[in-house]
Amino acid sequence: MENENEKKTADTAVRKKPDMDKLTELIIVIMLGITALLTAWASWIGSLHGGNQATNYATSNNLASEGNSEYNAGVQQMNQDMILWNDISSLQIEIVFAQNNNNEAELAKLCNQLFYKITENVSETMAAKIDWNTADNSSSDPQATILAWLEKENSMNSPFFDENYVDSYFTKANELLAQSQKVLEQGQKDNSNGDAFGLVTVIYSVVLFLLGIAGSFNHKANKYAVVIIALVAFVIATIYMFTLPMPTGFSITSFFKG
């Protein structure tokens, strides 16, 4: 009776040993397939991040170029307007002198000059700043129009003392440069995310290597140790990958649309 029990115990142990080996082999095969798929996925997503990075860098450079062009145009326009304002100020002073000296002929001439200089050269933005009513551009009495304008509060105040007015020359340039910086930062994020997916791909490659060589170990303890290390690395890489953002605008269904 004891011999029969010992025989049954031995048979059970023999069966368990092959079952454990088969389970280990099954785990290795399944993990090889899953890891191969996730390696391909991580590599693909990383390449999409790389494509977005290149696109964003190119877009950022174009926006920066446009912004710099607009900035230079703003500087040029501001310089022209400053020269124009100096001319206007000079005529204003001469008009005041002509009024004080009761020189009607000179006053009429100067008012006429100033009227046409303003109507032909002053922008709407500057006109609003110096209290010039653009509706007066069609006035049939330049002298009366100019003299009435000189009575207004801001008619003789330089608009260039106002920082907001000066900044208005560079509004479009600043908007473009801000967009450029924003797109550049997104490109840098894409670069970092692409590198992160590259790291995940490397870890998965190590997992594939470990799983591939696990079957070559005759010593069970060594085989199990390699498989466990591979599983731990797989779990770490997978958790890390799912914390990473997908590429901007990514939608897997978009690749299947006609």
XYZ file of C-alpha atoms in Angstrom:
258
model
C 0.000 0.000 0.000
C 2.827 2.360 0.895
C 4.587 1.504 -2.361
C 1.475 2.437 -4.317
C 1.192 5.819 -2.538
C 4.846 6.579 -3.164
C 4.399 5.693 -6.812
C 1.365 8.008 -7.128
C 3.297 10.861 -5.491
C 6.212 10.354 -7.855
C 3.884 10.270 -10.878
C 2.234 13.505 -9.730
C 5.614 15.217 -9.345
C 6.655 14.067 -12.803
C 3.423 15.416 -14.290
C 3.758 18.762 -12.487
C 7.277 19.273 -13.731
C 6.386 19.038 -17.439
C 3.274 21.126 -16.807
C 5.415 23.913 -15.305
C 7.803 23.718 -18.229
C 4.920 23.906 -20.693
C 3.426 26.865 -18.845
C 6.758 28.664 -18.937
C 7.136 27.995 -22.654
C 3.570 29.194 -23.252
C 4.256 32.410 -21.324
C 7.407 32.977 -23.358
C 5.579 32.480 -26.673
C 2.699 34.780 -25.689
C 5.052 37.440 -24.366
C 7.138 37.296 -27.533
C 4.050 38.013 -29.631
C 2.711 40.794 -27.411
C 6.119 42.430 -27.039
C 6.710 42.321 -30.790
C 3.378 44.075 -31.398
C 4.024 46.717 -28.735
C 7.538 47.278 -30.073
C 6.096 48.010 -33.501
C 3.451 50.279 -31.933
C 5.982 52.264 -29.883
C 8.256 52.618 -32.899
C 5.388 53.885 -35.063
C 4.115 56.394 -32.499
C 7.677 57.602 -31.950
C 8.073 58.191 -35.678
C 4.793 60.173 -35.722
C 6.126 62.373 -32.930
C 9.277 62.827 -34.987
C 7.215 63.873 -37.997
C 5.270 66.373 -35.895
C 8.529 67.692 -34.500
C 9.908 68.367 -37.983
C 6.638 69.990 -39.087
C 6.438 72.195 -35.998
C 10.058 73.285 -36.299
C 9.533 74.235 -39.948
C 6.294 76.077 -39.116
C 7.999 77.862 -36.222
C 10.824 79.011 -38.488
C 8.352 80.318 -41.072
C 6.356 82.202 -38.437
C 9.544 83.643 -36.948
C 10.645 84.792 -40.398
C 7.270 86.459 -41.015
C 7.357 87.994 -37.544
C 10.814 89.452 -38.105
C 9.706 90.858 -41.466
C 6.669 92.454 -39.831
C 8.878 93.841 -37.070
C 11.222 95.437 -39.601
C 8.224 96.857 -41.461
C 6.925 98.253 -38.165
C 10.260 99.916 -37.430
C 10.322 101.442 -40.906
C 6.741 102.700 -40.630
C 7.366 104.132 -37.172
C 10.462 105.980 -38.385
C 8.491 107.438 -41.287
C 5.697 108.516 -38.951
C 8.178 110.087 -36.536
C 9.634 112.136 -39.387
C 6.086 113.059 -40.422
C 5.242 114.142 -36.875
C 8.377 116.293 -36.717
C 7.247 118.030 -39.913
C 3.744 118.490 -38.481
C 5.159 119.887 -35.228
C 7.330 122.357 -37.124
C 4.338 123.608 -39.108
C 2.280 123.852 -35.913
C 4.921 126.098 -34.342
C 5.108 128.265 -37.448
C 1.318 128.597 -37.450
C 1.373 129.755 -33.817
C 4.014 132.372 -34.680
C 1.998 133.545 -37.699
C -1.084 133.890 -35.497
C 0.839 135.852 -32.890
C 2.224 138.163 -35.585
C -1.171 138.533 -37.280
C 0.383 137.434 -40.565
C -2.761 136.260 -42.341
C -1.076 135.440 -45.645
C 1.573 133.292 -43.981
C -1.042 131.727 -41.734
C -3.196 130.708 -44.686
C -0.204 129.240 -46.498
C 0.990 127.264 -43.471
C -2.484 125.969 -42.657
C -2.870 124.842 -46.236
C 0.485 123.008 -46.115
C -0.320 121.319 -42.821
C -3.807 120.342 -43.956
C -2.589 118.472 -47.024
C 0.354 116.931 -45.178
C -2.054 115.457 -42.640
C -4.734 114.341 -45.078
C -2.252 112.706 -47.450
C 0.137 111.087 -44.976
C -1.354 110.535 -41.522
C -2.670 107.027 -40.861
C -6.019 106.427 -39.189
C -4.253 105.212 -36.034
C -2.168 108.357 -35.731
C -5.155 110.521 -36.651
C -7.142 109.064 -33.762
C -4.229 109.587 -31.402
C -3.804 113.280 -32.277
C -7.566 113.977 -32.350
C -7.679 114.510 -36.101
C -11.109 113.772 -37.541
C -10.590 111.968 -40.846
C -13.991 113.245 -41.964
C -12.305 116.653 -42.233
C -10.033 115.362 -45.002
C -12.576 116.581 -47.528
C -12.972 119.997 -45.930
C -13.162 122.933 -48.333
C -11.656 125.312 -45.772
C -8.185 124.019 -44.762
C -7.369 127.025 -42.576
C -10.513 126.822 -40.468
C -10.118 123.052 -40.163
C -6.496 123.291 -39.010
C -7.150 126.097 -36.538
C -10.096 124.204 -35.058
C -7.963 121.078 -34.770
C -5.146 122.938 -32.982
C -7.600 123.779 -30.222
C -8.034 120.099 -29.386
C -6.249 118.546 -26.409
C -3.949 116.095 -28.200
C -3.305 118.024 -31.389
C 0.170 119.110 -30.314
C 1.076 116.129 -28.117
C 3.476 113.663 -29.687
C 1.817 110.243 -30.002
C 5.223 108.623 -29.581
C 5.241 109.424 -25.864
C 2.556 106.745 -25.491
C 4.118 103.276 -25.168
C 0.895 101.575 -26.223
C 0.857 103.593 -29.426
C 4.480 102.697 -30.163
C 3.732 99.032 -29.434
C 0.880 99.133 -31.942
C 3.448 99.248 -34.750
C 4.611 95.788 -33.700
C 1.295 94.133 -32.829
C 1.259 91.777 -35.805
C 4.970 91.043 -35.444
C 4.545 90.167 -31.776
C 1.572 87.924 -32.543
C 3.550 86.017 -35.179
C 6.593 85.687 -32.932
C 4.391 84.462 -30.067
C 2.849 81.859 -32.382
C 6.334 80.862 -33.500
C 7.443 80.343 -29.899
C 4.317 78.323 -29.093
C 4.796 76.044 -32.102
C 8.501 75.691 -31.270
C 7.642 74.576 -27.730
C 5.217 72.009 -29.148
C 7.983 70.776 -31.445
C 10.281 70.412 -28.447
C 7.589 68.402 -26.647
C 7.236 66.177 -29.709
C 10.996 65.703 -29.681
C 10.957 64.660 -26.007
C 7.981 62.357 -26.529
C 9.622 60.800 -29.572
C 12.758 60.126 -27.522
C 10.615 58.593 -24.765
C 8.926 56.220 -27.208
C 12.386 55.391 -28.539
C 13.414 54.388 -25.006
C 10.328 52.181 -24.728
C 11.282 50.518 -28.015
C 14.777 49.815 -26.676
C 13.376 48.238 -23.492
C 10.988 46.092 -25.523
C 13.915 44.994 -27.682
C 15.763 43.899 -24.537
C 12.639 42.002 -23.440
C 12.513 40.240 -26.807
C 16.182 39.327 -26.461
C 15.716 37.921 -22.949
C 12.650 35.922 -23.955
C 14.496 34.653 -27.006
C 17.429 33.274 -25.026
C 15.346 31.979 -22.111
C 14.678 28.672 -23.861
C 18.384 27.974 -24.248
C 18.926 27.615 -20.495
C 18.899 24.020 -19.266
C 18.955 25.049 -15.642
C 15.375 25.851 -14.666
C 16.309 28.489 -12.114
C 18.248 30.448 -14.721
C 15.393 30.193 -17.199
C 12.823 31.393 -14.673
C 15.089 34.231 -13.567
C 15.486 35.460 -17.160
C 11.732 35.209 -17.793
C 10.935 37.119 -14.592
C 13.418 39.873 -15.481
C 11.851 40.096 -18.951
C 8.343 40.300 -17.477
C 9.347 43.047 -15.031
C 10.994 45.051 -17.826
C 7.908 44.543 -19.998
C 5.553 45.794 -17.280
C 7.724 48.851 -16.547
C 8.011 49.755 -20.246
C 4.278 49.283 -20.830
C 3.238 51.406 -17.839
C 5.680 54.124 -18.880
C 4.435 54.049 -22.485
C 0.819 54.582 -21.433
C 1.817 57.694 -19.477
C 3.162 59.306 -22.652
C 0.902 61.562 -24.773
C -0.112 60.596 -28.271
C 0.966 62.781 -31.209
C -1.068 65.959 -31.720
C -4.116 65.285 -33.867
C -3.547 61.509 -33.781
C -6.506 59.354 -34.716
C -5.982 55.786 -35.824
C -9.236 55.854 -37.815
C -7.828 58.626 -40.014
C -5.405 56.131 -41.558
C -8.290 54.056 -42.878
C -10.259 56.873 -44.459
C -10.267 57.150 -48.219
